[in-house]
């Protein structure tokens, strides 16, 4: 309480959207590149946000942070992306307090991933927190939470088989190509762009087909050449894209461009073509499907390919959830204790000052007063009383904020203003 008014505390929120409700186009609007992320963090700093973490991947864009109202975080996201508040409200989620904590645990441990057990998100969460720290947008709560999620992720990885077997969008891409393109070993494959999923897809194709059939084109040629050395594939100039498209049987698009880079105008088909668009936002215009012989498959379709591997992974969900519960409970116990620790300290100080006053009186009154004995007894009584209060505040059924207010009121305690 401050001057009789209740101070509005900052609350921990998780806001964002994922593949579950937002399609690729919508996720594309809300995706944040490196510049947008920096701008968002700078704006958060200017607007007095206490602490936050921002992640943006092809499957989700999220902000975890402290604010008085979630709209402060939603506003940051919308003002630094192509998305509008209206779009956000249609597909997004907002979690508060414990629900926001639980959400970060599920996301960080791969339970909420488009491909169950995909652990890539945890390294993105780590990097996002490191970046927030650089901007001074971290606090003890967030640091401890992120570390707890990392700990849960590691334990799930080592103690369960939730990420066993090869499965990912790139794995699904390769499966799709093998199932739908006959005689793949003798077909020409073109990789346009060097996005991670595209790279992995081509790596898997290299393992199963002849190297000389894969050609790589990227806007910046040096990136392509680095990758080509690793994969032992041919690199062509960006200027040759149209020519190479004519030769290709399979095109894997993995660019980071914000607008479509391939449309029907640049395709001059001589034979059937399979195009896999593994980019967010989409990089292949839907109009390519107007051409006879073109099959366009987007990442979202590939993610729906459930195979035995994914079914097997589902069996390990309960074990992963048990690990999350254990580590999450430790974290929540820490947050609770952190909340009431100042009150318990203040209560102890108050009882000690009452004790000091009483001992002073007894010293004057009683000539053979055993001060040492009185000190031991009164200190033990104070410890037992404060333990009772601490146990009450630790109890799961306790309304901590309400109890803290009552204790402070009854004992007229002065704790640091929250």
Short mmCIF file of C-alpha atoms in Angstrom, two decimals:
data_model
loop_
_atom_site.label_atom_id
_atom_site.label_comp_id
_atom_site.label_asym_id
_atom_site.label_seq_id
_atom_site.Cartn_x
_atom_site.Cartn_y
_atom_site.Cartn_z
CA UNK A 1 0.00 0.00 0.00
CA UNK A 2 1.22 3.52 -0.70
CA UNK A 3 -0.62 6.61 0.60
CA UNK A 4 -3.71 4.47 1.00
CA UNK A 5 -3.65 3.47 -2.71
CA UNK A 6 -2.83 -0.03 -3.88
CA UNK A 7 0.27 0.12 -6.06
CA UNK A 8 -0.25 -1.61 -9.43
CA UNK A 9 2.35 -4.38 -9.53
CA UNK A 10 4.01 -5.57 -12.70
CA UNK A 11 2.82 -9.03 -13.70
CA UNK A 12 4.63 -11.71 -15.70
CA UNK A 13 2.99 -12.38 -19.08
CA UNK A 14 3.63 -14.52 -22.15
CA UNK A 15 2.07 -13.17 -25.34
CA UNK A 16 2.41 -14.41 -28.89
CA UNK A 17 1.22 -16.81 -31.54
CA UNK A 18 2.25 -20.14 -32.95
CA UNK A 19 1.55 -22.56 -35.78
CA UNK A 20 -1.40 -23.91 -33.74
CA UNK A 21 -3.73 -21.04 -34.62
CA UNK A 22 -1.73 -18.75 -36.90
CA UNK A 23 -1.08 -19.84 -40.48
CA UNK A 24 2.25 -19.24 -42.23
CA UNK A 25 1.09 -15.95 -43.72
CA UNK A 26 0.04 -14.53 -40.33
CA UNK A 27 3.20 -15.81 -38.65
CA UNK A 28 5.13 -14.11 -41.43
CA UNK A 29 3.48 -10.76 -40.61
CA UNK A 30 4.50 -11.05 -36.95
CA UNK A 31 7.97 -12.48 -37.52
CA UNK A 32 10.82 -10.32 -36.21
CA UNK A 33 14.19 -10.21 -37.92
CA UNK A 34 17.37 -9.11 -36.11
CA UNK A 35 16.73 -5.38 -36.73
CA UNK A 36 13.10 -5.56 -35.61
CA UNK A 37 14.14 -7.41 -32.43
CA UNK A 38 16.70 -4.72 -31.57
CA UNK A 39 14.15 -1.98 -32.22
CA UNK A 40 11.63 -3.76 -30.01
CA UNK A 41 14.13 -4.12 -27.15
CA UNK A 42 15.15 -0.46 -27.44
CA UNK A 43 11.50 0.61 -27.39
CA UNK A 44 10.81 -1.61 -24.33
CA UNK A 45 13.73 0.09 -22.57
CA UNK A 46 12.37 3.55 -23.43
CA UNK A 47 8.88 2.61 -22.30
CA UNK A 48 10.13 1.48 -18.88
CA UNK A 49 9.45 -2.26 -19.28
CA UNK A 50 11.17 -4.00 -16.38
CA UNK A 51 12.35 -7.10 -18.21
CA UNK A 52 11.45 -9.23 -21.23
CA UNK A 53 12.56 -11.93 -23.66
CA UNK A 54 11.65 -11.99 -27.35
CA UNK A 55 11.76 -15.08 -29.57
CA UNK A 56 10.81 -15.32 -33.22
CA UNK A 57 11.10 -18.55 -35.20
CA UNK A 58 9.30 -19.86 -38.27
CA UNK A 59 6.73 -21.51 -36.00
CA UNK A 60 6.13 -18.84 -33.37
CA UNK A 61 6.78 -15.28 -32.22
CA UNK A 62 6.57 -14.63 -28.49
CA UNK A 63 7.33 -12.07 -25.81
CA UNK A 64 7.75 -13.06 -22.16
CA UNK A 65 7.93 -10.10 -19.83
CA UNK A 66 6.80 -7.97 -16.94
CA UNK A 67 4.26 -5.22 -17.45
CA UNK A 68 1.23 -3.70 -15.74
CA UNK A 69 -0.98 -4.82 -18.62
CA UNK A 70 -0.36 -7.34 -21.44
CA UNK A 71 -1.29 -4.69 -24.01
CA UNK A 72 2.06 -2.98 -23.34
CA UNK A 73 3.75 -6.12 -24.73
CA UNK A 74 1.22 -6.62 -27.56
CA UNK A 75 1.82 -3.00 -28.62
CA UNK A 76 5.60 -3.62 -28.74
CA UNK A 77 5.07 -6.63 -31.00
CA UNK A 78 2.63 -4.94 -33.37
CA UNK A 79 4.65 -1.73 -33.66
CA UNK A 80 7.79 -3.64 -34.64
CA UNK A 81 6.25 -6.11 -37.08
CA UNK A 82 3.83 -6.03 -40.01
CA UNK A 83 1.05 -7.42 -37.79
CA UNK A 84 -1.94 -5.45 -36.48
CA UNK A 85 -3.69 -5.66 -33.11
CA UNK A 86 -6.78 -7.01 -34.95
CA UNK A 87 -4.71 -9.82 -36.50
CA UNK A 88 -3.12 -10.51 -33.11
CA UNK A 89 -6.47 -10.84 -31.35
CA UNK A 90 -7.69 -13.41 -33.88
CA UNK A 91 -4.87 -15.91 -33.43
CA UNK A 92 -2.81 -15.02 -30.38
CA UNK A 93 -2.60 -16.14 -26.78
CA UNK A 94 -1.94 -14.23 -23.58
CA UNK A 95 -0.85 -16.14 -20.47
CA UNK A 96 -0.44 -14.60 -17.03
CA UNK A 97 1.61 -15.54 -13.95
CA UNK A 98 1.88 -19.30 -13.38
CA UNK A 99 0.27 -20.05 -16.79
CA UNK A 100 2.96 -17.92 -18.49
CA UNK A 101 5.66 -19.83 -16.57
CA UNK A 102 4.12 -23.18 -17.59
CA UNK A 103 3.95 -22.04 -21.20
CA UNK A 104 7.67 -21.22 -21.32
CA UNK A 105 8.47 -24.66 -19.87
CA UNK A 106 6.36 -26.41 -22.55
CA UNK A 107 7.82 -24.33 -25.38
CA UNK A 108 11.42 -24.61 -24.19
CA UNK A 109 11.26 -28.39 -23.79
CA UNK A 110 9.81 -29.11 -27.24
CA UNK A 111 6.37 -30.21 -26.00
CA UNK A 112 4.72 -27.31 -27.81
CA UNK A 113 6.81 -27.62 -30.99
CA UNK A 114 5.29 -28.32 -34.38
CA UNK A 115 7.47 -31.41 -34.41
CA UNK A 116 7.18 -32.92 -30.92
CA UNK A 117 10.53 -33.07 -29.14
CA UNK A 118 12.26 -30.51 -31.37
CA UNK A 119 14.95 -29.00 -29.15
CA UNK A 120 16.03 -26.16 -31.44
CA UNK A 121 13.85 -23.66 -29.56
CA UNK A 122 15.89 -23.93 -26.34
CA UNK A 123 19.02 -22.48 -27.97
CA UNK A 124 16.87 -19.66 -29.39
CA UNK A 125 15.51 -18.98 -25.91
CA UNK A 126 19.07 -18.89 -24.51
CA UNK A 127 20.19 -16.43 -27.20
CA UNK A 128 17.08 -14.29 -26.69
CA UNK A 129 17.76 -14.03 -22.95
CA UNK A 130 21.44 -13.17 -23.58
CA UNK A 131 20.28 -10.36 -25.88
CA UNK A 132 17.81 -9.05 -23.27
CA UNK A 133 20.66 -9.02 -20.77
CA UNK A 134 22.75 -6.86 -23.11
CA UNK A 135 19.90 -4.33 -23.12
CA UNK A 136 19.56 -4.48 -19.31
CA UNK A 137 16.10 -6.02 -19.71
CA UNK A 138 16.67 -8.94 -17.36
CA UNK A 139 15.85 -9.54 -13.71
CA UNK A 140 16.38 -12.38 -11.21
CA UNK A 141 12.96 -13.89 -11.89
CA UNK A 142 13.49 -14.15 -15.64
CA UNK A 143 17.09 -15.37 -15.31
CA UNK A 144 16.09 -18.10 -12.88
CA UNK A 145 13.09 -19.07 -15.04
CA UNK A 146 15.12 -19.36 -18.26
CA UNK A 147 17.79 -21.38 -16.43
CA UNK A 148 15.10 -23.68 -14.98
CA UNK A 149 13.64 -24.25 -18.46
CA UNK A 150 17.15 -25.02 -19.82
CA UNK A 151 17.65 -27.48 -16.93
CA UNK A 152 14.28 -29.18 -17.70
CA UNK A 153 15.14 -29.34 -21.40
CA UNK A 154 18.51 -31.02 -20.71
CA UNK A 155 16.95 -33.52 -18.30
CA UNK A 156 14.17 -34.43 -20.76
CA UNK A 157 16.74 -34.86 -23.52
CA UNK A 158 18.90 -37.22 -21.46
CA UNK A 159 16.26 -39.05 -19.35
CA UNK A 160 13.48 -39.60 -21.93
CA UNK A 161 13.29 -40.66 -25.55
CA UNK A 162 11.04 -37.81 -26.64
CA UNK A 163 13.53 -36.69 -29.28
CA UNK A 164 14.53 -40.18 -30.43
CA UNK A 165 14.41 -41.07 -34.10
CA UNK A 166 14.93 -38.62 -36.94
CA UNK A 167 12.01 -36.29 -37.40
CA UNK A 168 11.88 -32.65 -38.33
CA UNK A 169 10.46 -30.54 -41.14
CA UNK A 170 13.61 -31.29 -43.16
CA UNK A 171 13.19 -35.02 -42.48
CA UNK A 172 9.52 -34.77 -43.57
CA UNK A 173 10.67 -32.87 -46.72
CA UNK A 174 13.09 -35.62 -47.70
CA UNK A 175 10.45 -38.29 -47.03
CA UNK A 176 7.99 -36.36 -49.19
CA UNK A 177 10.49 -36.01 -52.06
CA UNK A 178 11.38 -39.73 -51.99
CA UNK A 179 7.72 -40.78 -51.88
CA UNK A 180 6.56 -38.44 -54.63
CA UNK A 181 9.47 -38.12 -57.09
CA UNK A 182 10.36 -41.24 -59.03
CA UNK A 183 14.00 -42.03 -59.75
CA UNK A 184 15.20 -39.20 -57.48
CA UNK A 185 18.87 -40.20 -57.94
CA UNK A 186 18.70 -39.00 -61.54
CA UNK A 187 16.69 -35.83 -60.98
CA UNK A 188 18.02 -32.27 -60.75
CA UNK A 189 17.53 -30.61 -57.37
CA UNK A 190 17.89 -26.86 -56.88
CA UNK A 191 18.28 -25.33 -53.42
CA UNK A 192 17.43 -21.63 -53.49
CA UNK A 193 18.49 -19.86 -50.27
CA UNK A 194 20.49 -21.10 -47.30
CA UNK A 195 17.84 -21.19 -44.55
CA UNK A 196 18.46 -23.81 -41.87
CA UNK A 197 15.59 -26.16 -42.80
CA UNK A 198 16.56 -25.99 -46.50
CA UNK A 199 20.20 -26.72 -45.64
CA UNK A 200 19.20 -29.73 -43.53
CA UNK A 201 16.89 -30.99 -46.28
CA UNK A 202 19.71 -30.81 -48.82
CA UNK A 203 22.14 -32.45 -46.41
CA UNK A 204 19.73 -35.38 -46.10
CA UNK A 205 19.24 -35.49 -49.88
CA UNK A 206 23.01 -35.50 -50.41
CA UNK A 207 23.25 -38.59 -48.20
CA UNK A 208 20.71 -40.42 -50.35
CA UNK A 209 21.32 -39.16 -53.90
CA UNK A 210 24.23 -38.40 -56.21
CA UNK A 211 26.01 -35.14 -55.34
CA UNK A 212 26.25 -33.71 -58.83
CA UNK A 213 22.47 -33.47 -59.08
CA UNK A 214 22.18 -30.68 -56.47
CA UNK A 215 22.69 -27.02 -57.37
CA UNK A 216 22.72 -24.18 -54.86
CA UNK A 217 21.84 -20.52 -55.46
CA UNK A 218 21.81 -17.77 -52.84
CA UNK A 219 21.60 -13.97 -53.11
CA UNK A 220 24.95 -13.67 -51.32
CA UNK A 221 27.26 -16.10 -53.08
CA UNK A 222 29.87 -16.43 -50.30
CA UNK A 223 27.26 -18.00 -47.98
CA UNK A 224 26.37 -20.46 -50.74
CA UNK A 225 30.03 -21.32 -51.34
CA UNK A 226 30.63 -22.06 -47.65
CA UNK A 227 27.67 -24.44 -47.63
CA UNK A 228 28.64 -25.99 -50.99
CA UNK A 229 32.05 -26.98 -49.61
CA UNK A 230 30.36 -28.78 -46.75
CA UNK A 231 27.80 -30.53 -48.99
CA UNK A 232 29.97 -30.90 -52.08
CA UNK A 233 27.34 -29.39 -54.41
CA UNK A 234 27.48 -26.94 -57.36
CA UNK A 235 27.01 -23.20 -56.78
CA UNK A 236 25.51 -20.93 -59.43
CA UNK A 237 25.05 -17.12 -59.49
CA UNK A 238 21.78 -15.51 -58.42
CA UNK A 239 21.56 -14.19 -62.02
CA UNK A 240 21.28 -17.80 -63.24
CA UNK A 241 18.16 -18.51 -61.15
CA UNK A 242 15.73 -18.47 -64.09
CA UNK A 243 17.94 -20.78 -66.16
CA UNK A 244 18.48 -23.23 -63.29
CA UNK A 245 14.74 -23.30 -62.55
CA UNK A 246 14.19 -24.59 -66.11
CA UNK A 247 16.55 -27.50 -65.49
CA UNK A 248 15.23 -28.42 -62.04
CA UNK A 249 12.87 -31.27 -61.19
CA UNK A 250 12.74 -30.42 -57.48
CA UNK A 251 13.16 -26.90 -56.06
CA UNK A 252 13.71 -26.38 -52.34
CA UNK A 253 13.15 -22.74 -51.40
CA UNK A 254 14.68 -21.61 -48.10
CA UNK A 255 15.26 -17.86 -48.39
CA UNK A 256 14.76 -15.26 -45.68
CA UNK A 257 13.11 -12.74 -48.03
CA UNK A 258 10.03 -10.88 -46.83
CA UNK A 259 8.20 -11.18 -50.19
CA UNK A 260 7.81 -14.04 -52.68
CA UNK A 261 10.93 -14.49 -54.83
CA UNK A 262 9.49 -17.16 -57.15
CA UNK A 263 6.26 -16.77 -59.10
CA UNK A 264 4.82 -18.22 -62.28
CA UNK A 265 6.32 -15.43 -64.45
CA UNK A 266 9.89 -16.72 -63.92
CA UNK A 267 9.04 -20.40 -64.43
CA UNK A 268 9.49 -21.71 -67.97
CA UNK A 269 8.46 -25.33 -67.49
CA UNK A 270 9.89 -28.05 -69.65
CA UNK A 271 8.81 -30.90 -67.33
CA UNK A 272 6.91 -31.47 -64.06
CA UNK A 273 8.30 -29.65 -61.03
CA UNK A 274 7.94 -30.14 -57.28
CA UNK A 275 8.50 -26.95 -55.24
CA UNK A 276 8.99 -27.17 -51.48
CA UNK A 277 8.64 -23.76 -49.82
CA UNK A 278 10.42 -24.02 -46.47
CA UNK A 279 10.41 -20.26 -45.82
CA UNK A 280 8.51 -18.07 -43.37
CA UNK A 281 7.10 -15.76 -44.68
CA UNK A 282 6.21 -17.83 -47.77
CA UNK A 283 8.60 -17.25 -50.65
CA UNK A 284 6.79 -18.92 -53.51
CA UNK A 285 3.73 -17.20 -54.96
CA UNK A 286 0.57 -19.35 -54.94
CA UNK A 287 0.14 -18.51 -58.65
CA UNK A 288 2.79 -21.11 -59.62
CA UNK A 289 0.01 -23.63 -59.15
CA UNK A 290 -1.74 -22.15 -62.21
CA UNK A 291 0.94 -23.87 -64.29
CA UNK A 292 0.32 -27.46 -65.28
CA UNK A 293 2.84 -29.87 -63.78
CA UNK A 294 3.78 -27.72 -60.77
CA UNK A 295 3.22 -29.13 -57.27
CA UNK A 296 3.72 -26.58 -54.47
CA UNK A 297 4.14 -27.88 -50.94
CA UNK A 298 4.56 -25.52 -47.98
CA UNK A 299 6.23 -26.25 -44.66
CA UNK A 300 2.86 -26.36 -42.89
CA UNK A 301 1.78 -29.32 -45.05
CA UNK A 302 4.99 -31.17 -44.31
CA UNK A 303 4.54 -30.72 -40.58
CA UNK A 304 1.33 -32.69 -40.78
CA UNK A 305 3.19 -35.75 -41.99
CA UNK A 306 3.01 -37.89 -38.89
CA UNK A 307 5.04 -41.04 -39.04
CA UNK A 308 5.80 -43.82 -36.60
CA UNK A 309 8.60 -41.78 -35.08
CA UNK A 310 6.20 -39.05 -33.94
CA UNK A 311 3.72 -41.62 -32.62
CA UNK A 312 6.54 -43.22 -30.60
CA UNK A 313 7.57 -39.86 -29.22
CA UNK A 314 4.08 -39.26 -27.86
CA UNK A 315 4.56 -42.19 -25.49
CA UNK A 316 7.27 -40.20 -23.69
CA UNK A 317 5.14 -37.09 -23.05
CA UNK A 318 4.12 -38.13 -19.48
CA UNK A 319 7.78 -38.68 -18.49
CA UNK A 320 8.71 -35.26 -19.90
CA UNK A 321 5.77 -33.61 -18.13
CA UNK A 322 6.80 -35.17 -14.79
CA UNK A 323 10.29 -33.65 -15.19
CA UNK A 324 8.77 -30.25 -16.01
CA UNK A 325 6.47 -30.40 -12.96
CA UNK A 326 9.36 -31.17 -10.62
CA UNK A 327 11.61 -28.34 -11.88
CA UNK A 328 8.68 -25.91 -12.25
CA UNK A 329 7.58 -26.58 -8.65
CA UNK A 330 11.11 -25.79 -7.42
CA UNK A 331 11.00 -22.54 -9.40
CA UNK A 332 7.54 -21.56 -8.08
CA UNK A 333 8.61 -22.34 -4.50
CA UNK A 334 11.60 -20.03 -5.01
CA UNK A 335 9.37 -17.22 -6.38
CA UNK A 336 6.99 -17.57 -3.43
CA UNK A 337 9.79 -17.50 -0.88
CA UNK A 338 11.35 -14.53 -2.64
CA UNK A 339 8.02 -12.73 -2.32
CA UNK A 340 7.57 -13.19 1.42
CA UNK A 341 11.23 -13.22 2.57
CA UNK A 342 11.29 -9.40 3.21
CA UNK A 343 8.13 -9.73 5.39
CA UNK A 344 9.64 -12.57 7.46
CA UNK A 345 12.87 -10.54 7.91
CA UNK A 346 10.87 -7.48 8.97
CA UNK A 347 8.77 -9.60 11.37
CA UNK A 348 11.92 -11.05 12.94
CA UNK A 349 13.38 -7.54 13.34
CA UNK A 350 10.13 -6.36 14.96
CA UNK A 351 10.06 -9.27 17.43
CA UNK A 352 13.75 -8.74 18.21
CA UNK A 353 13.13 -5.06 19.00
CA UNK A 354 10.24 -6.10 21.33
CA UNK A 355 12.63 -8.62 22.97
CA UNK A 356 15.38 -5.97 23.38
CA UNK A 357 12.91 -3.61 25.07
CA UNK A 358 11.70 -6.34 27.40
CA UNK A 359 15.24 -7.45 28.34
CA UNK A 360 16.14 -3.84 29.11
CA UNK A 361 13.21 -3.57 31.52
CA UNK A 362 14.09 -6.90 33.22
CA UNK A 363 17.76 -5.88 33.60
CA UNK A 364 16.73 -2.77 35.56
CA UNK A 365 14.11 -4.59 37.63
CA UNK A 366 16.08 -7.72 38.50
CA UNK A 367 19.54 -7.52 40.03
CA UNK A 368 20.40 -11.24 39.48
CA UNK A 369 18.89 -11.33 35.98
CA UNK A 370 20.37 -14.17 33.90
CA UNK A 371 20.74 -12.29 30.64
CA UNK A 372 22.36 -15.15 28.72
CA UNK A 373 19.54 -17.56 29.58
CA UNK A 374 16.87 -14.98 28.72
CA UNK A 375 18.58 -14.26 25.37
CA UNK A 376 18.61 -17.98 24.42
CA UNK A 377 14.98 -18.58 25.41
CA UNK A 378 13.58 -15.45 23.75
CA UNK A 379 15.59 -16.02 20.53
CA UNK A 380 14.25 -19.59 20.29
CA UNK A 381 10.68 -18.39 20.82
CA UNK A 382 11.13 -15.74 18.09
CA UNK A 383 12.53 -18.40 15.71
CA UNK A 384 9.54 -20.68 16.39
CA UNK A 385 7.03 -17.86 15.83
CA UNK A 386 8.64 -16.75 12.55
CA UNK A 387 8.80 -20.41 11.39
CA UNK A 388 5.01 -20.64 11.93
CA UNK A 389 4.49 -17.59 9.73
CA UNK A 390 6.96 -18.85 7.08
CA UNK A 391 5.23 -22.26 6.95
CA UNK A 392 1.86 -20.56 6.56
CA UNK A 393 3.19 -18.46 3.66
CA UNK A 394 4.81 -21.51 2.01
CA UNK A 395 1.54 -23.46 2.07
CA UNK A 396 0.02 -23.96 -1.39
CA UNK A 397 -3.42 -22.90 -0.16
CA UNK A 398 -2.20 -19.57 1.22
CA UNK A 399 -3.12 -16.32 -0.52
CA UNK A 400 0.40 -14.94 -0.19
CA UNK A 401 -0.28 -11.28 -1.09
CA UNK A 402 -3.23 -11.10 1.29
CA UNK A 403 -1.33 -12.77 4.15
CA UNK A 404 1.67 -10.49 3.68
CA UNK A 405 -0.64 -7.44 3.91
CA UNK A 406 -2.21 -8.75 7.14
CA UNK A 407 1.12 -9.57 8.79
CA UNK A 408 2.49 -6.14 7.88
CA UNK A 409 -0.65 -4.45 9.18
CA UNK A 410 -0.82 -6.37 12.50
CA UNK A 411 2.86 -5.95 13.32
CA UNK A 412 3.08 -2.48 11.72
CA UNK A 413 6.00 -3.60 9.61
CA UNK A 414 7.96 -1.43 7.23
CA UNK A 415 9.16 -3.53 4.30
CA UNK A 416 10.70 -2.23 1.09
CA UNK A 417 8.00 -0.75 -1.18
CA UNK A 418 7.14 -3.33 -3.79
#
